[in-house]
Coordinates of C-alpha atoms in Angstrom, one line a residue:
M1 CA -70.2 -212.8 -2.8
Y2 CA -66.8 -211.6 -3.7
A3 CA -65.7 -211.8 -0.1
E4 CA -66.7 -215.5 -0.2
V5 CA -64.8 -216.1 -3.4
C6 CA -61.7 -214.5 -1.8
K7 CA -62.0 -216.9 1.1
I8 CA -62.4 -219.9 -1.2
N9 CA -59.5 -218.8 -3.4
P10 CA -57.2 -216.2 -1.7
L11 CA -55.1 -216.1 -4.9
D12 CA -58.0 -214.8 -7.1
T13 CA -56.6 -211.4 -8.0
E14 CA -59.7 -210.2 -9.9
S15 CA -62.1 -211.0 -7.0
W16 CA -59.9 -209.1 -4.5
F17 CA -59.8 -206.2 -7.0
R18 CA -63.6 -206.2 -7.4
L19 CA -64.2 -206.5 -3.7
G20 CA -61.9 -203.5 -3.1
T21 CA -63.7 -201.5 -5.8
I22 CA -67.1 -202.2 -4.2
N23 CA -65.7 -201.2 -0.8
L24 CA -64.3 -198.0 -2.3
E25 CA -67.6 -197.1 -3.8
L26 CA -69.3 -197.7 -0.4
S27 CA -66.6 -195.5 1.3
A28 CA -65.6 -198.5 3.4
L29 CA -62.0 -197.2 3.1
T30 CA -60.2 -199.5 5.5
Q31 CA -61.6 -202.6 3.8
A32 CA -60.9 -201.1 0.4
E33 CA -57.3 -200.4 1.4
A34 CA -56.8 -204.0 2.6
C35 CA -58.2 -205.4 -0.6
F36 CA -56.0 -203.3 -2.9
R37 CA -52.9 -204.1 -0.8
R38 CA -53.7 -207.8 -1.4
V39 CA -54.1 -207.2 -5.1
I40 CA -50.7 -205.6 -5.3
E41 CA -49.1 -208.5 -3.4
L42 CA -50.6 -210.8 -6.1
D43 CA -49.8 -208.5 -9.1
P44 CA -47.2 -205.9 -8.2
K45 CA -47.4 -204.3 -11.6
L46 CA -51.1 -203.6 -11.8
V47 CA -51.3 -199.9 -12.2
I48 CA -55.0 -199.5 -11.4
A49 CA -54.6 -201.3 -8.1
Y50 CA -52.0 -198.7 -7.0
Y51 CA -54.3 -195.9 -8.1
N52 CA -57.3 -197.3 -6.1
L53 CA -55.1 -197.9 -3.1
G54 CA -53.9 -194.3 -3.2
R55 CA -57.5 -193.2 -3.6
S56 CA -58.6 -195.3 -0.6
I57 CA -55.9 -193.7 1.6
E58 CA -56.4 -190.2 0.2
L59 CA -60.1 -190.2 1.0
T60 CA -59.5 -190.8 4.7
G61 CA -58.5 -187.1 4.8
I62 CA -55.7 -187.7 7.3
R63 CA -53.0 -189.7 5.4
D64 CA -52.1 -187.4 2.5
D65 CA -48.4 -188.2 2.5
E66 CA -49.1 -192.0 2.4
A67 CA -51.4 -191.4 -0.6
I68 CA -48.8 -189.4 -2.4
A69 CA -46.2 -192.2 -1.8
I70 CA -48.6 -194.8 -3.3
Y71 CA -49.3 -192.6 -6.3
R72 CA -45.6 -192.1 -6.9
K73 CA -45.0 -195.8 -6.8
L74 CA -47.6 -196.1 -9.5
L75 CA -45.7 -193.4 -11.6
Q76 CA -42.6 -195.5 -11.3
I77 CA -44.4 -198.2 -13.2
A78 CA -46.1 -196.0 -15.9
P79 CA -47.1 -192.4 -16.6
H80 CA -50.6 -191.9 -15.2
F81 CA -52.6 -188.6 -15.6
E82 CA -55.0 -189.3 -12.7
A83 CA -52.1 -190.0 -10.3
Y84 CA -50.4 -186.7 -11.2
Y85 CA -53.7 -184.9 -10.9
N86 CA -54.5 -186.3 -7.5
I87 CA -51.0 -185.5 -6.1
G88 CA -51.5 -182.0 -7.3
V89 CA -54.9 -181.7 -5.6
I90 CA -53.4 -182.9 -2.3
Y91 CA -50.5 -180.4 -2.6
A92 CA -53.0 -177.6 -3.3
H93 CA -55.0 -178.6 -0.2
Q94 CA -51.8 -178.5 1.8
A95 CA -51.2 -175.0 0.4
K96 CA -48.0 -176.3 -1.3
F97 CA -49.1 -174.4 -4.4
E98 CA -45.7 -174.4 -6.3
D99 CA -45.5 -178.2 -5.7
A100 CA -49.0 -178.6 -7.1
L101 CA -48.3 -176.5 -10.2
E102 CA -45.1 -178.5 -10.8
V103 CA -47.1 -181.8 -10.7
Y104 CA -49.8 -180.3 -13.0
R105 CA -47.1 -179.5 -15.4
Q106 CA -46.1 -183.2 -15.4
A107 CA -49.7 -184.1 -16.1
Q108 CA -49.8 -181.6 -19.0
K109 CA -47.2 -183.6 -20.8
I110 CA -49.8 -186.4 -20.9
E111 CA -53.0 -184.4 -21.6
P112 CA -52.0 -180.8 -22.3
A113 CA -55.6 -179.6 -23.1
N114 CA -57.4 -181.5 -20.4
P115 CA -60.1 -179.1 -18.9
R116 CA -59.8 -180.6 -15.5
L117 CA -56.1 -179.8 -15.4
I118 CA -56.8 -176.2 -16.6
A119 CA -59.4 -175.8 -13.9
A120 CA -57.0 -177.3 -11.2
E121 CA -54.3 -174.8 -12.2
A122 CA -56.7 -171.9 -12.2
T123 CA -58.1 -173.0 -8.8
I124 CA -54.7 -172.5 -7.3
Y125 CA -54.7 -168.9 -8.5
E126 CA -58.2 -168.5 -7.1
K127 CA -57.1 -169.8 -3.7
Q128 CA -54.2 -167.3 -3.7
G129 CA -56.7 -164.5 -4.4
E130 CA -55.6 -163.9 -8.0
Y131 CA -59.2 -164.0 -9.3
D132 CA -58.5 -162.3 -12.7
K133 CA -55.6 -164.6 -13.4
A134 CA -57.7 -167.6 -12.6
Y135 CA -60.5 -166.5 -14.9
E136 CA -58.1 -165.7 -17.7
R137 CA -56.9 -169.3 -17.5
I138 CA -60.4 -170.7 -18.1
R139 CA -61.9 -167.9 -20.2
P140 CA -61.2 -169.6 -23.6
L141 CA -63.1 -172.6 -22.6
V142 CA -66.0 -170.6 -21.1
E143 CA -66.3 -168.4 -24.2
A144 CA -66.2 -171.4 -26.5
G145 CA -69.0 -173.1 -24.4
R146 CA -66.7 -176.0 -23.5
E147 CA -67.2 -175.8 -19.8
S148 CA -66.3 -179.1 -18.1
P149 CA -67.9 -179.7 -14.6
E150 CA -64.6 -178.6 -13.0
I151 CA -64.6 -175.4 -15.0
A152 CA -68.2 -174.7 -14.0
I153 CA -67.4 -175.4 -10.3
L154 CA -64.5 -172.9 -10.5
L155 CA -66.6 -170.4 -12.3
A156 CA -69.1 -170.6 -9.4
S157 CA -66.4 -169.8 -6.9
L158 CA -65.1 -166.9 -9.0
S159 CA -68.6 -165.5 -9.6
R160 CA -68.7 -163.8 -6.2
H161 CA -65.6 -161.8 -7.3
L162 CA -66.4 -161.3 -11.0
N163 CA -70.1 -160.6 -10.7
C164 CA -71.3 -163.4 -12.9
R165 CA -73.5 -165.5 -10.6
P166 CA -76.4 -165.9 -13.0
Q167 CA -74.0 -167.3 -15.7
A168 CA -72.4 -169.7 -13.2
I169 CA -75.9 -171.0 -12.0
E170 CA -77.1 -171.5 -15.5
T171 CA -73.9 -173.4 -16.5
L172 CA -74.0 -175.7 -13.5
E173 CA -77.7 -176.4 -13.7
R174 CA -77.4 -177.1 -17.5
L175 CA -74.6 -179.5 -17.0
L176 CA -76.5 -181.3 -14.2
A177 CA -79.7 -181.5 -16.3
H178 CA -77.8 -182.9 -19.3
G179 CA -76.2 -185.6 -17.2
A180 CA -72.7 -184.3 -17.2
S181 CA -70.4 -186.9 -15.7
S182 CA -73.4 -189.0 -14.9
G183 CA -72.5 -191.5 -12.1
N184 CA -69.2 -189.8 -11.3
K185 CA -69.7 -188.8 -7.7
D186 CA -66.4 -187.0 -7.5
V187 CA -67.8 -184.5 -10.0
L188 CA -71.5 -184.5 -9.2
I189 CA -71.1 -183.9 -5.5
P190 CA -69.1 -180.6 -5.8
M191 CA -71.4 -179.5 -8.7
H192 CA -74.5 -179.8 -6.5
F193 CA -72.8 -178.0 -3.6
A194 CA -71.5 -175.2 -5.9
V195 CA -74.9 -174.4 -7.5
A196 CA -76.6 -174.7 -4.1
S197 CA -74.2 -172.1 -2.6
L198 CA -74.9 -169.7 -5.4
L199 CA -78.7 -170.2 -5.1
D200 CA -78.5 -169.7 -1.4
A201 CA -76.6 -166.4 -1.9
A202 CA -79.3 -165.4 -4.4
G203 CA -82.1 -166.1 -1.9
E204 CA -83.4 -169.1 -3.9
Y205 CA -83.6 -171.2 -0.7
D206 CA -85.9 -174.0 -1.9
R207 CA -83.8 -174.6 -5.0
A208 CA -80.7 -174.3 -2.9
F209 CA -81.8 -176.9 -0.4
Y210 CA -82.7 -179.3 -3.2
H211 CA -79.1 -179.3 -4.4
F212 CA -77.6 -179.4 -0.9
Q213 CA -79.7 -182.5 -0.3
Q214 CA -78.6 -184.1 -3.6
G215 CA -75.0 -183.5 -2.8
N216 CA -75.3 -184.9 0.7
N217 CA -77.2 -187.9 -0.5
L218 CA -74.5 -188.7 -3.0
S219 CA -71.7 -188.2 -0.5
S220 CA -73.5 -190.1 2.3
Q221 CA -71.1 -191.9 4.6
A222 CA -71.3 -194.7 7.2
F223 CA -71.7 -193.0 10.6
D224 CA -73.1 -194.8 13.6
P225 CA -74.4 -192.4 16.2
K226 CA -74.6 -195.2 18.8
A227 CA -71.0 -196.1 18.2
Y228 CA -70.0 -192.4 18.7
V229 CA -72.0 -192.3 22.0
E230 CA -70.0 -195.3 23.1
Q231 CA -66.8 -193.6 22.1
V232 CA -67.6 -190.5 24.1
D233 CA -68.7 -192.7 27.0
A234 CA -65.3 -194.4 27.0
V235 CA -63.4 -191.0 26.9
I236 CA -65.5 -189.7 29.8
R237 CA -65.0 -192.9 31.8
I238 CA -61.2 -192.9 31.3
F239 CA -60.7 -189.2 31.9
S240 CA -62.5 -189.3 35.3
P241 CA -61.8 -186.4 37.8
E242 CA -59.6 -188.8 39.8
F243 CA -57.5 -189.8 36.7
V244 CA -57.1 -186.2 35.6
R245 CA -55.9 -185.2 39.1
T246 CA -53.1 -187.8 39.2
A247 CA -52.4 -188.2 35.5
P248 CA -48.7 -187.7 34.3
R249 CA -47.8 -184.6 32.4
A250 CA -45.0 -183.8 30.0
A251 CA -42.1 -182.1 31.7
S252 CA -41.8 -179.3 29.2
R253 CA -44.1 -176.3 29.2
A254 CA -46.0 -175.4 26.0
D255 CA -47.0 -171.9 26.8
N256 CA -46.7 -170.8 23.1
L257 CA -49.3 -173.3 21.9
I258 CA -52.8 -172.1 21.1
F259 CA -55.3 -174.8 20.1
I260 CA -58.5 -173.6 18.3
L261 CA -61.3 -176.2 18.4
G262 CA -65.0 -176.8 18.4
M263 CA -67.6 -178.0 16.0
P264 CA -66.6 -177.6 12.3
R265 CA -68.1 -174.4 10.9
S266 CA -68.2 -172.7 14.3
G267 CA -65.8 -169.9 13.5
T268 CA -62.4 -171.7 14.0
S269 CA -61.0 -170.4 10.7
L270 CA -62.0 -166.8 11.5
V271 CA -60.3 -167.0 15.0
E272 CA -57.2 -168.5 13.4
Q273 CA -57.0 -165.8 10.7
I274 CA -57.4 -163.1 13.3
L275 CA -54.5 -164.5 15.4
D276 CA -52.3 -165.3 12.4
S277 CA -52.6 -161.6 11.5
H278 CA -50.7 -160.8 14.7
P279 CA -46.9 -160.5 14.0
L280 CA -46.0 -162.8 16.9
V281 CA -48.3 -165.7 15.8
Y282 CA -48.0 -168.3 13.1
G283 CA -51.1 -170.2 12.1
C284 CA -50.3 -173.8 11.3
G285 CA -53.8 -174.6 9.9
E286 CA -55.6 -177.8 10.5
L287 CA -52.9 -180.3 11.7
T288 CA -53.7 -184.0 12.0
D289 CA -50.8 -184.5 14.3
I290 CA -52.8 -184.8 17.6
S291 CA -55.0 -187.5 16.2
D292 CA -51.9 -189.2 14.7
L293 CA -50.3 -189.2 18.2
A294 CA -53.5 -190.8 19.6
R295 CA -53.4 -193.5 17.0
S296 CA -49.7 -194.2 17.7
L297 CA -50.2 -194.9 21.4
P298 CA -50.2 -198.7 21.0
D299 CA -46.9 -198.7 19.1
V300 CA -45.2 -196.0 21.3
L301 CA -46.2 -197.8 24.6
G302 CA -46.0 -201.4 23.4
I303 CA -49.6 -202.2 24.3
E304 CA -52.7 -203.5 22.5
E305 CA -55.1 -200.9 23.9
Q306 CA -56.2 -198.1 21.6
Y307 CA -57.1 -194.5 22.6
P308 CA -58.7 -193.6 25.0
Q309 CA -57.9 -196.7 27.1
A310 CA -54.2 -196.4 26.1
V311 CA -53.7 -193.1 27.9
V312 CA -53.8 -195.0 31.3
S313 CA -50.4 -196.4 30.3
L314 CA -48.8 -193.0 29.6
T315 CA -45.9 -192.0 31.9
E316 CA -44.2 -188.6 32.3
E317 CA -41.4 -189.9 29.9
S318 CA -43.8 -191.0 27.2
C319 CA -45.9 -187.8 27.5
E320 CA -42.7 -185.9 27.0
E321 CA -41.7 -188.0 24.0
L322 CA -45.0 -187.5 22.3
A323 CA -45.1 -183.8 23.1
Q324 CA -41.6 -183.3 21.6
R325 CA -42.6 -185.1 18.4
Y326 CA -45.5 -182.6 18.0
L327 CA -43.4 -179.6 19.0
R328 CA -40.7 -180.5 16.5
R329 CA -43.4 -180.6 13.8
V330 CA -44.9 -177.1 14.6
R331 CA -41.4 -175.6 14.9
A332 CA -40.6 -176.9 11.4
L333 CA -43.7 -175.1 10.1
S334 CA -43.5 -171.9 12.2
G335 CA -39.8 -171.2 12.4
N336 CA -39.1 -168.7 15.2
A337 CA -42.7 -167.6 15.7
A338 CA -43.3 -166.7 19.4
F339 CA -46.8 -168.3 19.3
V340 CA -48.4 -171.0 17.1
T341 CA -52.0 -172.0 16.5
D342 CA -53.4 -175.4 15.6
K343 CA -57.0 -175.1 14.5
M344 CA -58.1 -178.7 13.9
P345 CA -61.8 -178.3 15.1
Q346 CA -62.3 -182.0 16.2
N347 CA -59.3 -182.0 18.5
F348 CA -62.1 -181.5 21.1
N349 CA -62.3 -185.3 21.1
L350 CA -58.7 -185.5 22.3
L351 CA -58.5 -182.6 24.8
G352 CA -57.8 -184.8 27.8
M353 CA -54.7 -186.2 26.2
M354 CA -53.7 -182.8 25.0
A355 CA -53.8 -181.5 28.6
M356 CA -51.3 -184.3 29.6
L357 CA -48.9 -183.5 26.7
F358 CA -48.9 -179.7 26.6
P359 CA -48.9 -178.1 30.1
G360 CA -49.4 -174.4 29.7
A361 CA -51.1 -174.6 26.3
K362 CA -54.2 -172.5 25.7
V363 CA -57.5 -173.6 24.2
I364 CA -59.9 -171.4 22.3
H365 CA -63.3 -173.1 22.1
C366 CA -65.4 -171.7 19.2
R367 CA -69.1 -171.8 19.6
R368 CA -72.0 -170.9 17.4
D369 CA -75.8 -171.3 17.4
P370 CA -76.4 -175.1 17.1
L371 CA -78.8 -174.9 14.2
D372 CA -76.5 -172.5 12.3
T373 CA -73.5 -174.7 13.0
C374 CA -75.1 -178.0 11.9
L375 CA -76.7 -176.4 8.8
S376 CA -73.4 -174.9 7.8
C377 CA -71.8 -178.4 8.1
Y378 CA -74.7 -179.8 6.0
F379 CA -74.1 -177.1 3.4
Q380 CA -70.4 -177.8 3.1
N381 CA -68.8 -180.3 0.8
F382 CA -66.0 -181.6 3.1
R383 CA -64.0 -183.1 0.3
Y384 CA -60.8 -183.5 2.4
H385 CA -62.4 -184.7 5.6
H386 CA -64.2 -187.6 4.0
A387 CA -64.3 -190.1 6.8
S388 CA -64.0 -187.7 9.8
M389 CA -67.0 -185.7 8.6
A390 CA -69.3 -188.7 7.9
F391 CA -71.9 -187.4 10.3
S392 CA -72.4 -184.2 8.2
T393 CA -74.4 -185.7 5.3
D394 CA -77.5 -186.4 7.3
L395 CA -79.4 -183.8 9.5
A396 CA -80.5 -186.3 12.2
K397 CA -76.9 -187.6 12.5
L398 CA -75.6 -184.1 12.6
G399 CA -77.8 -183.3 15.6
A400 CA -76.8 -186.5 17.3
Y401 CA -73.1 -185.7 16.8
Y402 CA -73.6 -182.2 18.1
K403 CA -75.2 -183.4 21.3
Q404 CA -72.1 -185.6 22.0
Y405 CA -69.8 -182.7 21.2
Q406 CA -71.6 -180.6 23.8
R407 CA -71.5 -183.5 26.3
L408 CA -67.8 -184.0 25.9
M409 CA -67.0 -180.2 26.1
E410 CA -69.0 -180.0 29.4
H411 CA -67.0 -182.9 30.8
W412 CA -63.6 -181.3 29.8
K413 CA -64.6 -178.0 31.4
A414 CA -65.6 -179.7 34.6
T415 CA -62.4 -181.9 34.9
L416 CA -59.4 -180.4 33.1
D417 CA -57.1 -177.7 34.4
I418 CA -56.2 -176.4 30.9
A419 CA -56.7 -172.7 30.2
M420 CA -59.8 -172.4 28.0
M421 CA -61.7 -169.5 26.5
D422 CA -65.1 -169.7 24.9
V423 CA -65.5 -167.6 21.8
D424 CA -69.1 -167.1 20.4
Y425 CA -69.4 -166.5 16.7
E426 CA -72.4 -164.2 17.2
M427 CA -70.4 -162.0 19.7
M428 CA -67.6 -161.8 17.2
V429 CA -70.0 -160.5 14.6
A430 CA -71.6 -158.1 17.0
D431 CA -68.3 -156.5 18.3
Q432 CA -65.2 -157.8 16.6
E433 CA -62.8 -155.4 18.3
K434 CA -63.9 -156.1 21.8
L435 CA -63.8 -159.9 21.4
T436 CA -60.5 -159.7 19.5
R437 CA -58.9 -157.7 22.4
N438 CA -60.2 -160.4 24.8
I439 CA -58.7 -163.2 22.7
L440 CA -55.3 -161.5 22.5
A441 CA -55.3 -160.9 26.2
F442 CA -56.2 -164.5 26.9
C443 CA -53.3 -165.6 24.7
G444 CA -50.9 -163.2 26.4
L445 CA -50.5 -161.2 23.2
P446 CA -50.2 -157.4 23.0
W447 CA -52.8 -155.5 21.0
D448 CA -52.2 -155.1 17.3
E449 CA -54.5 -153.3 14.8
K450 CA -53.6 -155.8 12.1
C451 CA -55.9 -158.3 13.8
L452 CA -58.9 -156.2 12.8
R453 CA -57.9 -156.4 9.2
F454 CA -57.4 -160.2 9.1
Y455 CA -58.8 -160.4 5.6
D456 CA -55.8 -158.4 4.2
S457 CA -53.2 -160.8 5.5
G458 CA -52.5 -162.4 2.1
R459 CA -52.2 -165.8 3.9
A460 CA -53.1 -168.9 2.0
V461 CA -56.2 -170.6 3.6
T462 CA -57.3 -174.0 2.3
T463 CA -60.1 -174.9 4.7
A464 CA -63.8 -174.7 3.8
S465 CA -63.8 -171.0 4.9
Y466 CA -61.1 -169.8 2.6
N467 CA -63.3 -167.3 0.9
Q468 CA -65.0 -165.9 4.0
V469 CA -61.8 -165.1 5.8
R470 CA -60.7 -162.9 2.9
E471 CA -63.6 -160.5 3.6
P472 CA -64.6 -158.4 6.6
I473 CA -66.9 -160.1 9.1
Y474 CA -70.5 -160.1 7.8
R475 CA -73.8 -160.8 9.6
K476 CA -75.7 -162.9 7.0
S477 CA -74.5 -166.2 8.5
V478 CA -76.2 -165.4 11.8
Q479 CA -79.6 -167.1 12.1
R480 CA -79.2 -168.4 8.6
W481 CA -81.2 -171.5 9.6
Q482 CA -84.4 -169.5 9.5
H483 CA -84.4 -169.6 5.7
Y484 CA -84.5 -173.4 5.8
E485 CA -86.7 -174.0 8.9
K486 CA -89.3 -176.1 7.1
Y487 CA -86.6 -178.7 6.3
L488 CA -85.0 -178.9 9.7
E489 CA -87.3 -181.1 11.8
P490 CA -84.9 -184.1 11.8
L491 CA -82.1 -181.8 13.1
K492 CA -84.3 -180.1 15.7
K493 CA -85.5 -183.5 17.0
A494 CA -82.0 -184.9 17.3
L495 CA -80.8 -181.8 19.1
A496 CA -83.7 -182.1 21.5
D497 CA -83.3 -185.8 22.3

């Protein structure tokens, strides 16, 4: 109805705003962004429109700098606690911890005693491995019984280090039962996931699955398995054996690049942490640059076609231009490191284009039991991959996505001439040293004992696995799905179809 009103009267600011708000609530982020941009055209001083526009962009998970720019435009109009807070959260996710703390200090001038802000500051200490310092920051609120949802979520994360799991479970379940932040999905979702993870660790599998299910239902995203099949169809059709044989390549070699990819939750963070522990390697984390390059093809080439059709128009010169843009970015991050890694898991969708841009690069393909992989995705609150992980909130859609991932990887292996090594998570757990030696040899790296003690590196990790990679490899994640088998029929059916 609001869309109809906007057609009838394109100058109706309130209807554009309400339409944008509804789209944002439905996670229709592209539509929400367009609405709020229209609102700002009509009312350039409306603070809440800038905030909602920034939020629409932030939730895509791939346009952090644009979101920060919008929030900063808002702050030029008026002080705004939420804008400062969100900028800080983005910086923390990017491991720009000092920048995040500086922004939080700005927010403290507005609301100095805000529990969310205290929790956000303490979360940075926790991500840096300073668990006691993190707890000291929130301890006065915990002891006074003034836990906010954010404090309770952080307490859950700290409980594995401070031996207070029962207290954290009780706090979260009490807040959920009493309707804390009722209707606020940004808080309810991480609360459900946090208590579910604690219950899983305690062996309370039925209670855990209930909360995982609640969290996923609240964060459910629009994902069309049929559309993804069509997307994979198009990629396979474009990157035919004939095209790959004659496709242009960038002139420059990229022998120092190591791409780590595969399904999310398949062991990519573990492999990256092992390699980053080597003195010759710099781990760049999960870079969005490859997908950014794919989206930029129409502008770079002056054509209307999008990826994958656009790659047909690439020349050796344009391949080199795109490759250099990426290489400049990783050099800025890694300095003089001899080797660099990029561990964006879903780069497997773009591997054909990567082979054109980066001759000599190496690919480590991480694999894990399909049921364990999919269940681990379902059990993870992918807060910062909101749109790209839309498939992960439904077990049937997870299975459908996994099947297409398998299909695409089989195609790449049959057609591309890029150096690729499969790394099985279960083999890493069974014999870490043997597989680590094989990985280093594949990458052309000499053996270094530090790679076996990857958990001592002190490196900041901001992905979903940031706690696991600070510990030695453990076996409890292998065949984890067996604890939840009675709930997995939709996943099993999708994987079998």
